[in-house]
């Protein structure tokens, strides 16, 4: 997601801030900005778009400097650069930010840093402030005029509120943090304290880099590796006061902390993995946060209870009226999310759903009317076949809703409406968190549509929202105890054939599970609706076969258990992934291994059921000596046919 950097030292801050922000571009962003302490004022420069837009706005010389010169050459040219242009933001302390839009569209105004009204306090923020609307209302009642649509600007004004009371910037930040609900990594500078940066974190990562007569803050290690390999990892709710010659660490209550810095041994590529062996594993473990980030901005609360769903300022009511049919089209993993969505939409909205692979949809002369709603799903927002399907649907007069992970992508620009999966950048080729956040968006959209069409009662609607809120924590619970999955992979990673079976929405999960395994381990894997086994595939079952049954639909436990017993009696090894309440599957009788996921309403189990399958694919890949991040012949974004 967003990237935060900060510098305090003896060098000019601007080139350092730009350089460190470049190292965080992989995180994904739609705008960038810096704030630099310049004598008795804070100068802010920010711009929508790529980082180069910001650097070109500041000075073309800085662009050339950072693109072509080493650190020593930068130092040698600093005086020349400063003399060359009055647009260069001068000063030796500053903060920077690359933003991935959550609250408010990508724009110059919504870009960070944000300031208080007088411009004497500037902040950068990564995370989501869940109670920002309430805080904003309170601040507006005191006469504060907001410039942006962001949740972050609330923090700047809140810090200023407490600063006016305490006249102490550290105390002001500390008091403001106690009012915030949600996640944050913060960098704060104040005109009256021109020698320090205040940093703090909760849920969002933040480090402090320790240099010689200079120190740094950053969202991730790669930003500072060019300057230092000594860092403090800020723990939950810790604060840091960063000076050029030392750093003080504190608890949320202001008690001083003494800790030893960590020495970074990783190379640049490994550092970006955050200590995980592979990006795929890192991204699997990022799913609880990604799901929470995707879900929470869309929930409307009455007290602590979610009572409605919102999609920012987008009006979906005109789309939901007079809908005859929903068409979902996508490719690969996104297509599998669409297959799952067919069950979700038909059950909740009672509208018929057609799901097509985008590369087929565009060539089959599809029947489309202006009463159809077409949902386009693309992680990158640039998938060629999916874009072609989108354009075809619009030409036919259908309303198009896009679900994508990339702000400003072609899909997001051309669709009538767009919903973003706030998964952050996904570097591993095989999608994991993209898939689960796509499902989360589809659940939200289906529920909103069901409410608009009165196909679910308000009571059931609010119950379903409660169930959705459980999912991120349930995924985290699965990830905390996945020893059974790892053990099962160690016993079965050399199987010649792997079949995934399931019924109803589990059959969609089976498709994605089989794809994940073949992508990263090169094991032959296929997926079938469980009832289809006897119509052909069972002929392939032998002792070299592994059958994985996804069984989360309570009414069909007995049916899927019969299918598992059928393959087991023919020599197959068997794994069952089921909800924690089941009593049907017996280890040793029908299943060799049973992995139980937390209990949830059946229709919402598609997200939690896929987590063990993702882990199984990852461990099989590693055990077979394959790099799961870079499977052969595959690319992250497919922009050609």
Coordinates of C-alpha atoms in Angstrom, one line a residue:
X1 CA 0.0 0.0 0.0
X2 CA 1.2 3.5 0.8
X3 CA 4.9 4.2 1.3
X4 CA 6.3 6.5 4.0
X5 CA 9.8 8.0 4.2
X6 CA 11.4 10.6 6.4
X7 CA 14.9 12.1 6.7
X8 CA 16.7 14.3 9.3
X9 CA 20.4 15.0 8.9
X10 CA 23.0 17.3 7.4
X11 CA 22.2 16.6 3.7
X12 CA 19.5 18.3 1.6
X13 CA 16.4 16.2 2.3
X14 CA 14.7 16.4 -1.1
X15 CA 17.0 14.1 -3.1
X16 CA 17.1 11.6 -0.2
X17 CA 13.3 11.6 0.0
X18 CA 12.8 11.1 -3.7
X19 CA 15.4 8.4 -3.8
X20 CA 13.9 6.5 -0.8
X21 CA 10.4 6.8 -2.3
X22 CA 11.6 5.2 -5.5
X23 CA 12.6 2.2 -3.5
X24 CA 9.0 1.8 -2.3
X25 CA 7.3 2.1 -5.7
X26 CA 6.7 -1.6 -5.8
X27 CA 4.1 -1.1 -3.1
X28 CA 1.8 0.5 -5.5
X29 CA 0.6 4.1 -5.5
X30 CA -1.4 6.8 -7.4
X31 CA 0.3 10.0 -6.1
X32 CA 3.3 11.2 -4.3
X33 CA 4.5 14.1 -2.2
X34 CA 7.1 15.6 0.2
X35 CA 7.1 18.2 3.0
X36 CA 10.5 19.8 3.8
X37 CA 11.3 22.1 6.7
X38 CA 12.6 25.3 5.1
X39 CA 13.9 27.9 7.6
X40 CA 10.7 29.0 9.4
X41 CA 8.1 27.3 7.2
X42 CA 7.2 23.8 5.9
X43 CA 7.1 23.6 2.1
X44 CA 4.8 20.9 0.6
X45 CA 5.1 19.6 -2.9
X46 CA 2.7 16.8 -4.1
X47 CA 1.2 15.5 -7.3
X48 CA -1.1 12.9 -8.7
X49 CA 0.5 10.2 -10.8
X50 CA 3.9 8.5 -10.9
X51 CA 6.8 9.7 -8.7
X52 CA 8.4 11.2 -11.8
X53 CA 5.5 13.7 -12.0
X54 CA 6.5 15.0 -8.6
X55 CA 10.2 15.1 -9.3
X56 CA 9.7 16.9 -12.6
X57 CA 7.5 19.4 -10.7
X58 CA 10.3 20.0 -8.2
X59 CA 13.2 20.1 -10.6
X60 CA 14.3 18.2 -13.7
X61 CA 17.8 18.2 -12.3
X62 CA 16.6 16.1 -9.3
X63 CA 15.2 13.5 -11.8
X64 CA 18.5 13.3 -13.6
X65 CA 20.4 13.1 -10.4
X66 CA 18.5 10.2 -9.0
X67 CA 18.3 8.3 -12.2
X68 CA 21.9 8.4 -13.2
X69 CA 24.2 9.2 -10.3
X70 CA 25.6 7.4 -7.3
X71 CA 25.2 8.7 -3.7
X72 CA 28.7 10.2 -3.8
X73 CA 28.0 12.0 -7.1
X74 CA 24.8 13.2 -5.6
X75 CA 26.6 14.8 -2.7
X76 CA 29.1 16.4 -5.0
X77 CA 26.4 18.0 -7.2
X78 CA 24.1 19.2 -4.3
X79 CA 25.4 22.7 -4.2
X80 CA 25.2 23.0 -8.0
X81 CA 21.7 21.7 -8.0
X82 CA 20.5 24.1 -5.3
X83 CA 22.0 27.0 -7.1
X84 CA 20.6 25.9 -10.4
X85 CA 16.9 26.2 -9.6
X86 CA 14.7 28.1 -7.1
X87 CA 12.1 25.3 -7.4
X88 CA 14.4 23.0 -5.4
X89 CA 12.8 22.4 -2.0
X90 CA 15.6 23.3 0.4
X91 CA 16.0 21.9 3.9
X92 CA 17.6 19.1 5.8
X93 CA 14.5 17.5 7.4
X94 CA 11.5 16.2 5.6
X95 CA 8.9 13.5 5.1
X96 CA 7.6 11.9 1.9
X97 CA 4.8 9.6 0.8
X98 CA 3.4 7.5 -2.0
X99 CA -0.3 7.1 -1.8
X100 CA -2.7 4.3 -2.7
X101 CA -6.1 6.0 -2.7
X102 CA -8.6 4.8 -0.1
X103 CA -10.7 7.8 1.0
X104 CA -11.0 10.2 -1.8
X105 CA -10.0 9.9 -5.5
X106 CA -6.3 10.2 -6.6
X107 CA -5.6 13.9 -6.9
X108 CA -3.1 16.5 -6.0
X109 CA -5.2 17.7 -3.1
X110 CA -5.8 14.2 -1.7
X111 CA -2.1 13.3 -2.0
X112 CA 0.0 13.4 1.2
X113 CA 1.5 15.1 3.1
X114 CA -1.4 16.9 4.7
X115 CA -1.1 19.9 7.0
X116 CA -3.1 21.7 9.6
X117 CA -4.9 24.9 8.6
X118 CA -1.8 27.2 9.2
X119 CA 0.6 24.8 7.5
X120 CA 2.8 24.5 10.6
X121 CA 2.3 20.8 11.1
X122 CA 2.6 18.2 8.3
X123 CA 2.0 14.5 8.3
X124 CA 2.2 11.4 6.2
X125 CA 0.1 8.4 6.9
X126 CA -0.3 4.8 5.9
X127 CA -3.4 2.9 7.0
X128 CA -7.1 3.6 7.4
X129 CA -8.7 5.7 10.2
X130 CA -12.0 3.9 10.8
X131 CA -13.6 6.6 12.9
X132 CA -12.4 9.5 10.7
X133 CA -16.0 10.6 9.9
X134 CA -16.9 11.1 13.5
X135 CA -13.6 13.0 14.2
X136 CA -14.1 15.1 11.1
X137 CA -17.5 16.1 12.2
X138 CA -16.2 17.1 15.6
X139 CA -13.4 19.2 14.1
X140 CA -15.7 20.9 11.6
X141 CA -18.0 21.9 14.5
X142 CA -15.0 23.8 15.8
X143 CA -14.6 25.7 12.5
X144 CA -11.9 23.6 10.9
X145 CA -12.2 23.6 7.1
X146 CA -11.0 20.5 5.3
X147 CA -9.3 20.6 2.0
X148 CA -9.2 16.9 1.0
X149 CA -11.5 13.9 1.0
X150 CA -9.0 11.8 2.9
X151 CA -9.2 10.2 6.4
X152 CA -5.6 11.3 6.9
X153 CA -6.3 15.0 7.0
X154 CA -8.2 14.4 10.2
X155 CA -5.0 13.4 11.9
X156 CA -3.2 16.7 11.0
X157 CA -6.1 18.8 12.4
X158 CA -6.4 16.5 15.5
X159 CA -2.6 16.9 16.3
X160 CA -3.0 20.6 15.9
X161 CA -5.9 20.6 18.3
X162 CA -3.8 19.0 21.0
X163 CA -0.8 21.1 20.1
X164 CA -2.7 24.3 20.8
X165 CA -3.5 22.9 24.3
X166 CA 0.0 21.5 25.2
X167 CA 2.4 23.5 23.0
X168 CA 4.4 20.2 22.8
X169 CA 4.4 18.3 19.5
X170 CA 5.2 14.9 21.0
X171 CA 2.4 15.2 23.6
X172 CA 0.1 16.4 20.9
X173 CA 0.8 13.4 18.7
X174 CA 0.5 11.0 21.7
X175 CA -2.9 12.4 22.6
X176 CA -4.1 12.4 19.1
X177 CA -3.2 8.7 18.6
X178 CA -5.5 7.8 21.6
X179 CA -8.4 9.2 19.6
X180 CA -7.7 7.2 16.4
X181 CA -9.4 3.9 15.6
X182 CA -7.9 1.8 12.8
X183 CA -4.4 1.4 11.5
X184 CA -1.6 3.9 11.0
X185 CA 2.0 4.5 10.4
X186 CA 2.8 8.2 10.8
X187 CA 5.5 10.7 10.2
X188 CA 5.0 14.2 11.7
X189 CA 7.0 17.4 11.4
X190 CA 6.3 20.7 13.1
X191 CA 7.6 24.2 12.3
X192 CA 8.3 24.9 15.9
X193 CA 10.4 21.8 16.3
X194 CA 12.8 22.0 13.2
X195 CA 15.2 19.3 14.5
X196 CA 13.0 16.2 14.7
X197 CA 10.4 13.8 13.1
X198 CA 7.7 12.2 15.3
X199 CA 6.9 8.6 14.1
X200 CA 4.3 6.1 15.3
X201 CA 2.7 2.9 14.2
X202 CA -0.2 0.6 14.8
X203 CA -0.9 -2.3 12.5
X204 CA 0.9 -0.6 9.5
X205 CA 4.7 -1.2 9.3
X206 CA 7.3 1.4 10.1
X207 CA 11.0 1.3 10.7
X208 CA 13.7 3.8 11.8
X209 CA 17.0 3.7 9.9
X210 CA 20.1 4.7 11.8
X211 CA 22.8 6.5 9.9
X212 CA 25.9 8.6 10.7
X213 CA 24.7 12.1 11.6
X214 CA 21.4 11.3 9.8
X215 CA 18.4 9.1 10.5
X216 CA 15.4 7.9 8.6
X217 CA 11.9 6.5 8.8
X218 CA 10.4 4.3 6.2
X219 CA 7.6 1.8 5.6
X220 CA 10.0 -0.9 4.6
X221 CA 13.7 -1.7 4.7
X222 CA 14.5 -1.3 0.9
X223 CA 14.0 2.5 1.2
X224 CA 17.0 2.9 3.5
X225 CA 19.4 0.1 2.5
X226 CA 21.4 2.5 0.4
X227 CA 22.1 4.6 3.5
X228 CA 22.2 2.2 6.4
X229 CA 21.6 -1.4 7.5
X230 CA 21.0 -0.6 11.1
X231 CA 17.3 -0.2 11.9
X232 CA 14.7 -0.2 14.7
X233 CA 11.5 -2.1 13.9
X234 CA 8.8 -0.1 15.7
X235 CA 6.4 -2.5 17.5
X236 CA 2.7 -2.1 17.9
X237 CA 1.7 1.4 19.3
X238 CA 5.3 2.5 19.7
X239 CA 6.5 6.1 18.9
X240 CA 9.9 7.4 17.9
X241 CA 11.4 10.9 18.0
X242 CA 14.0 11.0 15.3
X243 CA 16.8 13.5 15.5
X244 CA 19.9 13.7 13.2
X245 CA 22.3 12.4 16.0
X246 CA 20.0 10.0 18.0
X247 CA 16.5 8.4 18.2
X248 CA 14.3 8.2 21.3
X249 CA 11.7 5.4 21.5
X250 CA 8.5 5.4 23.6
X251 CA 5.4 3.4 24.4
X252 CA 2.0 4.8 23.6
X253 CA 1.9 6.3 27.2
X254 CA 5.2 8.1 26.7
X255 CA 7.5 5.7 28.7
X256 CA 11.0 5.5 27.2
X257 CA 12.0 2.2 25.6
X258 CA 15.6 0.9 25.2
X259 CA 16.0 -1.6 22.4
X260 CA 18.9 -2.9 20.3
X261 CA 18.9 -2.1 16.6
X262 CA 18.7 -4.9 14.0
X263 CA 21.3 -5.3 11.4
X264 CA 20.0 -6.1 7.9
X265 CA 21.8 -8.9 6.1
X266 CA 19.3 -9.2 3.2
X267 CA 20.0 -8.2 -0.3
X268 CA 17.5 -5.7 -1.9
X269 CA 15.2 -8.4 -3.3
X270 CA 15.0 -10.3 -0.1
X271 CA 14.4 -7.1 1.9
X272 CA 11.3 -6.4 -0.1
X273 CA 9.9 -9.7 1.1
X274 CA 9.8 -8.5 4.6
X275 CA 11.7 -11.5 6.0
X276 CA 9.6 -14.1 4.2
X277 CA 11.3 -16.7 2.1
X278 CA 9.1 -15.9 -0.9
X279 CA 6.7 -13.2 -2.0
X280 CA 4.0 -15.8 -2.4
X281 CA 4.2 -16.7 1.3
X282 CA 4.4 -13.1 2.4
X283 CA 1.3 -12.3 0.3
X284 CA -0.6 -15.3 1.7
X285 CA 0.1 -13.9 5.2
X286 CA -0.9 -10.4 4.2
X287 CA -4.4 -11.5 3.5
X288 CA -6.0 -10.7 6.9
X289 CA -4.9 -7.1 6.5
X290 CA -5.8 -6.9 2.8
X291 CA -9.3 -8.3 3.5
X292 CA -9.8 -5.9 6.4
X293 CA -8.6 -3.0 4.3
X294 CA -10.9 -4.0 1.5
X295 CA -13.9 -4.5 3.7
X296 CA -14.0 -1.8 6.3
X297 CA -14.0 1.4 4.1
X298 CA -17.3 0.1 2.6
X299 CA -19.1 -0.5 5.9
X300 CA -21.6 1.9 7.4
X301 CA -21.8 1.6 11.2
X302 CA -24.5 2.5 13.7
X303 CA -22.4 2.5 16.9
X304 CA -20.4 -0.7 16.7
X305 CA -22.8 -2.5 14.4
X306 CA -22.4 -2.6 10.6
X307 CA -25.8 -1.7 9.1
X308 CA -25.1 -0.8 5.5
X309 CA -22.6 -0.9 2.6
X310 CA -21.3 2.2 0.8
X311 CA -19.1 2.6 -2.3
X312 CA -17.8 6.1 -1.7
X313 CA -19.8 8.5 -3.8
X314 CA -20.7 6.1 -6.5
X315 CA -24.4 5.6 -7.1
X316 CA -25.2 1.9 -7.8
X317 CA -28.9 2.3 -7.5
X318 CA -29.4 3.1 -11.2
X319 CA -27.5 0.0 -12.1
X320 CA -29.5 -2.3 -9.8
X321 CA -32.8 -1.2 -11.2
X322 CA -34.4 -3.3 -13.8
X323 CA -31.6 -5.8 -14.0
X324 CA -32.5 -8.9 -16.0
X325 CA -29.1 -10.7 -15.8
X326 CA -25.6 -10.4 -14.5
X327 CA -22.7 -11.3 -16.7
X328 CA -19.2 -11.8 -15.1
X329 CA -16.2 -12.1 -17.3
X330 CA -12.5 -12.4 -16.4
X331 CA -9.4 -14.5 -16.9
X332 CA -7.5 -17.0 -14.7
X333 CA -7.8 -16.5 -11.0
X334 CA -10.2 -13.6 -11.5
X335 CA -12.4 -15.9 -13.6
X336 CA -12.5 -18.3 -10.6
X337 CA -13.6 -15.5 -8.4
X338 CA -16.4 -14.9 -10.9
X339 CA -17.4 -18.5 -10.8
X340 CA -17.8 -18.3 -7.0
X341 CA -19.7 -15.0 -7.5
X342 CA -22.3 -16.8 -9.6
X343 CA -23.4 -18.8 -6.5
X344 CA -23.2 -15.6 -4.3
X345 CA -25.3 -13.4 -6.6
X346 CA -27.9 -16.0 -7.5
X347 CA -28.5 -17.0 -3.9
X348 CA -28.6 -13.4 -2.5
X349 CA -30.1 -11.4 -5.4
X350 CA -32.2 -14.0 -7.2
X351 CA -30.8 -12.6 -10.5
X352 CA -29.5 -15.2 -13.1
X353 CA -25.7 -15.0 -13.6
X354 CA -23.6 -16.0 -16.6
X355 CA -19.8 -16.4 -16.1
X356 CA -17.5 -16.4 -19.1
X357 CA -13.8 -16.6 -19.7
X358 CA -13.0 -13.2 -21.2
X359 CA -11.1 -14.6 -24.2
X360 CA -14.2 -16.7 -25.1
X361 CA -16.7 -13.9 -24.4
X362 CA -15.3 -11.5 -26.9
X363 CA -15.4 -13.9 -29.8
X364 CA -18.7 -15.7 -29.3
X365 CA -20.9 -12.9 -30.4
X366 CA -22.5 -12.7 -27.0
X367 CA -26.1 -11.8 -26.4
X368 CA -26.0 -8.6 -24.3
X369 CA -28.8 -6.1 -23.6
X370 CA -29.1 -2.7 -21.8
X371 CA -30.7 -4.5 -18.9
X372 CA -27.6 -6.6 -18.3
X373 CA -25.0 -5.7 -15.7
X374 CA -21.5 -6.8 -16.7
X375 CA -18.9 -7.3 -13.9
X376 CA -15.3 -7.2 -15.1
X377 CA -12.6 -8.5 -12.8
X378 CA -8.9 -7.9 -13.3
X379 CA -6.1 -7.7 -10.8
X380 CA -3.9 -5.4 -12.9
X381 CA -6.7 -3.6 -14.7
X382 CA -4.8 -4.0 -17.9
X383 CA -5.7 -7.6 -19.0
X384 CA -6.1 -7.5 -22.7
X385 CA -8.9 -10.0 -23.1
X386 CA -10.8 -8.6 -20.2
X387 CA -10.5 -5.0 -21.6
X388 CA -11.9 -6.2 -24.9
X389 CA -14.8 -7.8 -23.1
X390 CA -15.5 -4.6 -21.2
X391 CA -15.5 -2.5 -24.4
X392 CA -17.8 -5.0 -26.1
X393 CA -20.3 -4.9 -23.2
X394 CA -20.3 -1.1 -23.3
X395 CA -20.9 -1.0 -27.0
X396 CA -23.9 -3.2 -26.5
X397 CA -25.4 -0.8 -23.9
X398 CA -24.8 -2.8 -20.7
X399 CA -23.7 -1.2 -17.5
X400 CA -20.2 -2.2 -16.5
X401 CA -18.8 -2.6 -13.0
X402 CA -15.0 -3.2 -12.7
X403 CA -13.2 -4.8 -9.8
X404 CA -9.5 -4.2 -9.9
X405 CA -6.5 -3.7 -7.7
X406 CA -4.9 -0.8 -9.6
X407 CA -6.1 2.8 -9.3
X408 CA -6.1 4.6 -12.6
X409 CA -5.8 1.4 -14.7
X410 CA -7.5 1.2 -18.0
X411 CA -10.3 -1.0 -16.7
X412 CA -11.0 1.4 -13.9
X413 CA -11.1 4.4 -16.2
X414 CA -13.4 2.8 -18.8
X415 CA -15.9 1.0 -16.6
X416 CA -19.1 2.8 -15.5
X417 CA -18.3 2.0 -11.9
X418 CA -15.2 0.7 -10.2
X419 CA -14.6 -1.1 -6.8
X420 CA -11.0 -1.4 -5.7
X421 CA -9.5 -4.4 -4.0
X422 CA -7.2 -2.8 -1.4
X423 CA -4.8 -5.7 -1.5
X424 CA -1.6 -3.7 -2.1
X425 CA 0.9 -4.8 -4.7
X426 CA 1.1 -8.5 -5.4
X427 CA 4.6 -9.4 -6.7
X428 CA 4.3 -13.2 -6.8
X429 CA 2.9 -14.3 -10.2
X430 CA 0.4 -16.6 -8.6
X431 CA -2.4 -14.5 -7.2
X432 CA -3.4 -15.1 -3.6
X433 CA -4.5 -11.9 -1.8
X434 CA -5.9 -10.6 -5.1
X435 CA -8.3 -13.5 -5.3
X436 CA -9.6 -13.3 -1.7
X437 CA -10.0 -9.5 -1.9
X438 CA -11.9 -9.9 -5.2
X439 CA -14.2 -12.3 -3.5
X440 CA -14.7 -9.8 -0.7
X441 CA -15.7 -7.1 -3.2
X442 CA -18.1 -9.5 -4.9
X443 CA -19.7 -10.3 -1.5
X444 CA -20.2 -6.6 -0.8
X445 CA -21.6 -5.9 -4.2
X446 CA -24.0 -8.8 -4.1
X447 CA -25.2 -7.9 -0.6
X448 CA -25.7 -4.2 -1.6
X449 CA -27.7 -5.4 -4.7
X450 CA -29.8 -7.8 -2.6
X451 CA -30.7 -5.0 -0.2
X452 CA -31.7 -2.7 -3.0
X453 CA -33.9 -5.4 -4.6
X454 CA -35.3 -6.5 -1.2
X455 CA -34.3 -10.1 -1.7
X456 CA -32.8 -10.2 1.8
X457 CA -34.4 -8.8 5.0
X458 CA -32.6 -6.1 6.9
X459 CA -32.1 -8.6 9.8
X460 CA -30.4 -11.1 7.4
X461 CA -28.5 -8.3 5.7
X462 CA -26.9 -7.1 9.0
X463 CA -26.2 -10.8 10.0
X464 CA -24.4 -11.3 6.7
X465 CA -22.3 -8.1 7.4
X466 CA -21.4 -9.6 10.8
X467 CA -20.3 -12.8 9.0
X468 CA -18.1 -10.8 6.6
X469 CA -16.4 -9.0 9.5
X470 CA -15.4 -12.3 10.9
X471 CA -13.4 -13.4 7.8
X472 CA -10.1 -11.4 8.2
X473 CA -9.7 -12.7 11.8
X474 CA -10.6 -16.3 10.7
X475 CA -8.0 -16.2 7.9
X476 CA -5.4 -15.0 10.5
X477 CA -6.4 -17.9 12.7
X478 CA -5.9 -20.4 9.9
X479 CA -2.4 -18.9 9.2
X480 CA -1.4 -19.2 12.8
X481 CA -1.8 -22.9 12.8
X482 CA -1.1 -24.4 9.4
X483 CA 1.2 -27.3 10.6
X484 CA -1.3 -29.9 9.3
X485 CA -1.1 -28.4 5.8
X486 CA 2.7 -28.3 5.8
X487 CA 2.9 -31.9 7.0
X488 CA 0.4 -33.1 4.4
X489 CA 2.4 -31.4 1.7
X490 CA 5.6 -33.1 2.8
X491 CA 3.8 -36.5 2.4
X492 CA 2.2 -35.8 -1.0
X493 CA 4.3 -33.3 -3.0
X494 CA 5.4 -36.1 -5.4
X495 CA 1.9 -37.2 -6.4
X496 CA 1.4 -37.6 -10.2
X497 CA -2.2 -36.5 -10.2
X498 CA -4.1 -34.2 -7.9
X499 CA -7.9 -33.8 -8.2
X500 CA -9.9 -31.1 -6.4
X501 CA -13.6 -31.7 -5.9
X502 CA -16.4 -29.8 -4.3
X503 CA -20.1 -29.0 -4.6
X504 CA -21.8 -25.6 -5.2
X505 CA -19.4 -22.8 -4.3
X506 CA -16.8 -25.3 -3.2
X507 CA -16.5 -26.3 -6.9
X508 CA -15.4 -22.8 -7.7
X509 CA -12.9 -23.0 -4.9
X510 CA -11.7 -26.2 -6.3
X511 CA -10.9 -24.5 -9.7
X512 CA -8.8 -21.9 -8.0
X513 CA -7.1 -24.5 -5.8
X514 CA -6.1 -26.6 -8.8
X515 CA -4.8 -23.6 -10.7
X516 CA -2.7 -22.5 -7.7
X517 CA -1.0 -26.0 -7.4
X518 CA -0.3 -26.3 -11.1
X519 CA 1.0 -22.7 -11.4
X520 CA 3.7 -23.0 -8.7
X521 CA 4.5 -26.7 -8.3
X522 CA 4.0 -27.9 -11.9
X523 CA 2.0 -30.9 -10.5
X524 CA -0.8 -32.0 -12.7
X525 CA -4.0 -30.9 -11.1
X526 CA -7.6 -30.7 -12.1
X527 CA -10.9 -29.6 -10.6
X528 CA -14.3 -31.3 -10.9
X529 CA -17.8 -30.8 -9.5
X530 CA -17.8 -33.7 -7.0
X531 CA -20.9 -35.3 -8.6
X532 CA -19.1 -35.5 -11.9
X533 CA -16.5 -38.0 -10.6
X534 CA -18.6 -41.0 -11.6
X535 CA -19.1 -39.5 -15.1
X536 CA -15.5 -40.1 -16.2
X537 CA -12.7 -38.8 -13.9
X538 CA -12.9 -41.7 -11.5
X539 CA -11.3 -43.9 -14.2
X540 CA -8.1 -42.1 -13.5
X541 CA -8.1 -42.8 -9.7
X542 CA -5.3 -45.0 -8.4
X543 CA -2.8 -45.0 -5.6
X544 CA -0.7 -42.3 -7.3
X545 CA -3.6 -39.9 -7.1
X546 CA -4.4 -37.3 -4.4
X547 CA -7.9 -36.1 -4.0
X548 CA -8.6 -32.9 -2.1
X549 CA -12.2 -32.3 -1.2
X550 CA -13.5 -28.9 -0.2
X551 CA -16.5 -29.4 2.0
X552 CA -18.0 -26.3 3.5
X553 CA -21.6 -26.6 2.6
X554 CA -23.3 -28.2 5.6
X555 CA -26.3 -29.7 3.7
X556 CA -24.0 -31.6 1.4
X557 CA -21.5 -33.1 3.9
X558 CA -22.9 -36.6 3.4
X559 CA -22.8 -36.3 -0.3
X560 CA -19.2 -35.1 -0.5
X561 CA -18.2 -37.7 2.1
X562 CA -19.6 -40.4 -0.2
X563 CA -17.4 -39.0 -3.0
X564 CA -14.3 -39.1 -0.8
X565 CA -15.0 -42.7 0.2
X566 CA -15.4 -43.7 -3.5
X567 CA -11.9 -42.4 -4.3
X568 CA -10.3 -43.7 -1.2
X569 CA -11.5 -47.3 -1.8
X570 CA -9.7 -47.0 -5.2
X571 CA -6.4 -46.2 -3.6
X572 CA -6.3 -42.4 -3.7
X573 CA -4.8 -40.3 -0.8
X574 CA -7.4 -37.9 0.5
X575 CA -7.5 -34.5 2.2
X576 CA -10.7 -32.9 3.3
X577 CA -11.0 -29.1 4.0
X578 CA -14.2 -28.5 6.0
X579 CA -15.8 -26.3 8.5
X580 CA -15.1 -26.8 12.2
X581 CA -18.6 -28.0 13.0
X582 CA -18.7 -31.1 10.8
X583 CA -19.1 -34.5 12.3
X584 CA -19.3 -36.6 9.1
X585 CA -15.7 -37.0 8.0
X586 CA -13.7 -39.4 10.1
X587 CA -9.9 -39.5 9.8
X588 CA -8.7 -42.8 8.5
X589 CA -12.1 -43.9 7.2
X590 CA -13.0 -41.3 4.5
X591 CA -10.0 -38.9 4.8
X592 CA -6.3 -39.4 5.5
X593 CA -6.1 -35.8 6.7
X594 CA -8.8 -33.3 7.8
X595 CA -8.1 -29.6 7.9
X596 CA -10.9 -27.7 9.7
X597 CA -11.4 -24.0 9.1
X598 CA -13.4 -21.7 11.5
X599 CA -17.1 -22.0 11.2
X600 CA -19.0 -19.4 9.2
X601 CA -22.2 -19.1 7.2
X602 CA -21.8 -21.5 4.2
X603 CA -21.9 -18.9 1.5
X604 CA -19.0 -17.0 3.0
X605 CA -16.6 -20.0 3.4
X606 CA -15.1 -19.5 -0.1
X607 CA -12.5 -17.1 1.3
X608 CA -11.4 -19.1 4.3
X609 CA -11.5 -22.5 2.5
X610 CA -9.0 -21.3 -0.1
X611 CA -6.2 -20.5 2.5
X612 CA -5.2 -24.1 3.2
X613 CA -5.2 -24.8 -0.6
X614 CA -2.9 -21.8 -1.2
X615 CA -0.5 -23.0 1.6
X616 CA -0.5 -26.5 0.2
X617 CA 0.5 -25.2 -3.2
X618 CA 3.2 -23.1 -1.8
X619 CA 4.7 -25.9 0.3
X620 CA 4.6 -28.4 -2.6
X621 CA 6.4 -25.9 -4.8
X622 CA 9.2 -25.4 -2.2
X623 CA 9.5 -29.1 -1.6
X624 CA 9.9 -29.7 -5.3
X625 CA 12.7 -27.1 -5.5
X626 CA 10.7 -24.6 -7.5
X627 CA 10.6 -20.8 -7.0
X628 CA 6.9 -20.2 -6.3
X629 CA 7.3 -16.5 -7.1
X630 CA 8.4 -16.9 -10.7
X631 CA 6.8 -20.0 -12.3
X632 CA 7.9 -20.7 -15.8
X633 CA 6.1 -19.3 -18.8
X634 CA 3.8 -17.1 -16.7
X635 CA 3.6 -13.3 -16.3
X636 CA 1.9 -11.2 -13.6
X637 CA -0.1 -9.1 -15.9
X638 CA -1.3 -10.5 -19.2
X639 CA -1.5 -7.5 -21.6
X640 CA -1.6 -9.5 -24.8
X641 CA -4.0 -12.1 -26.2

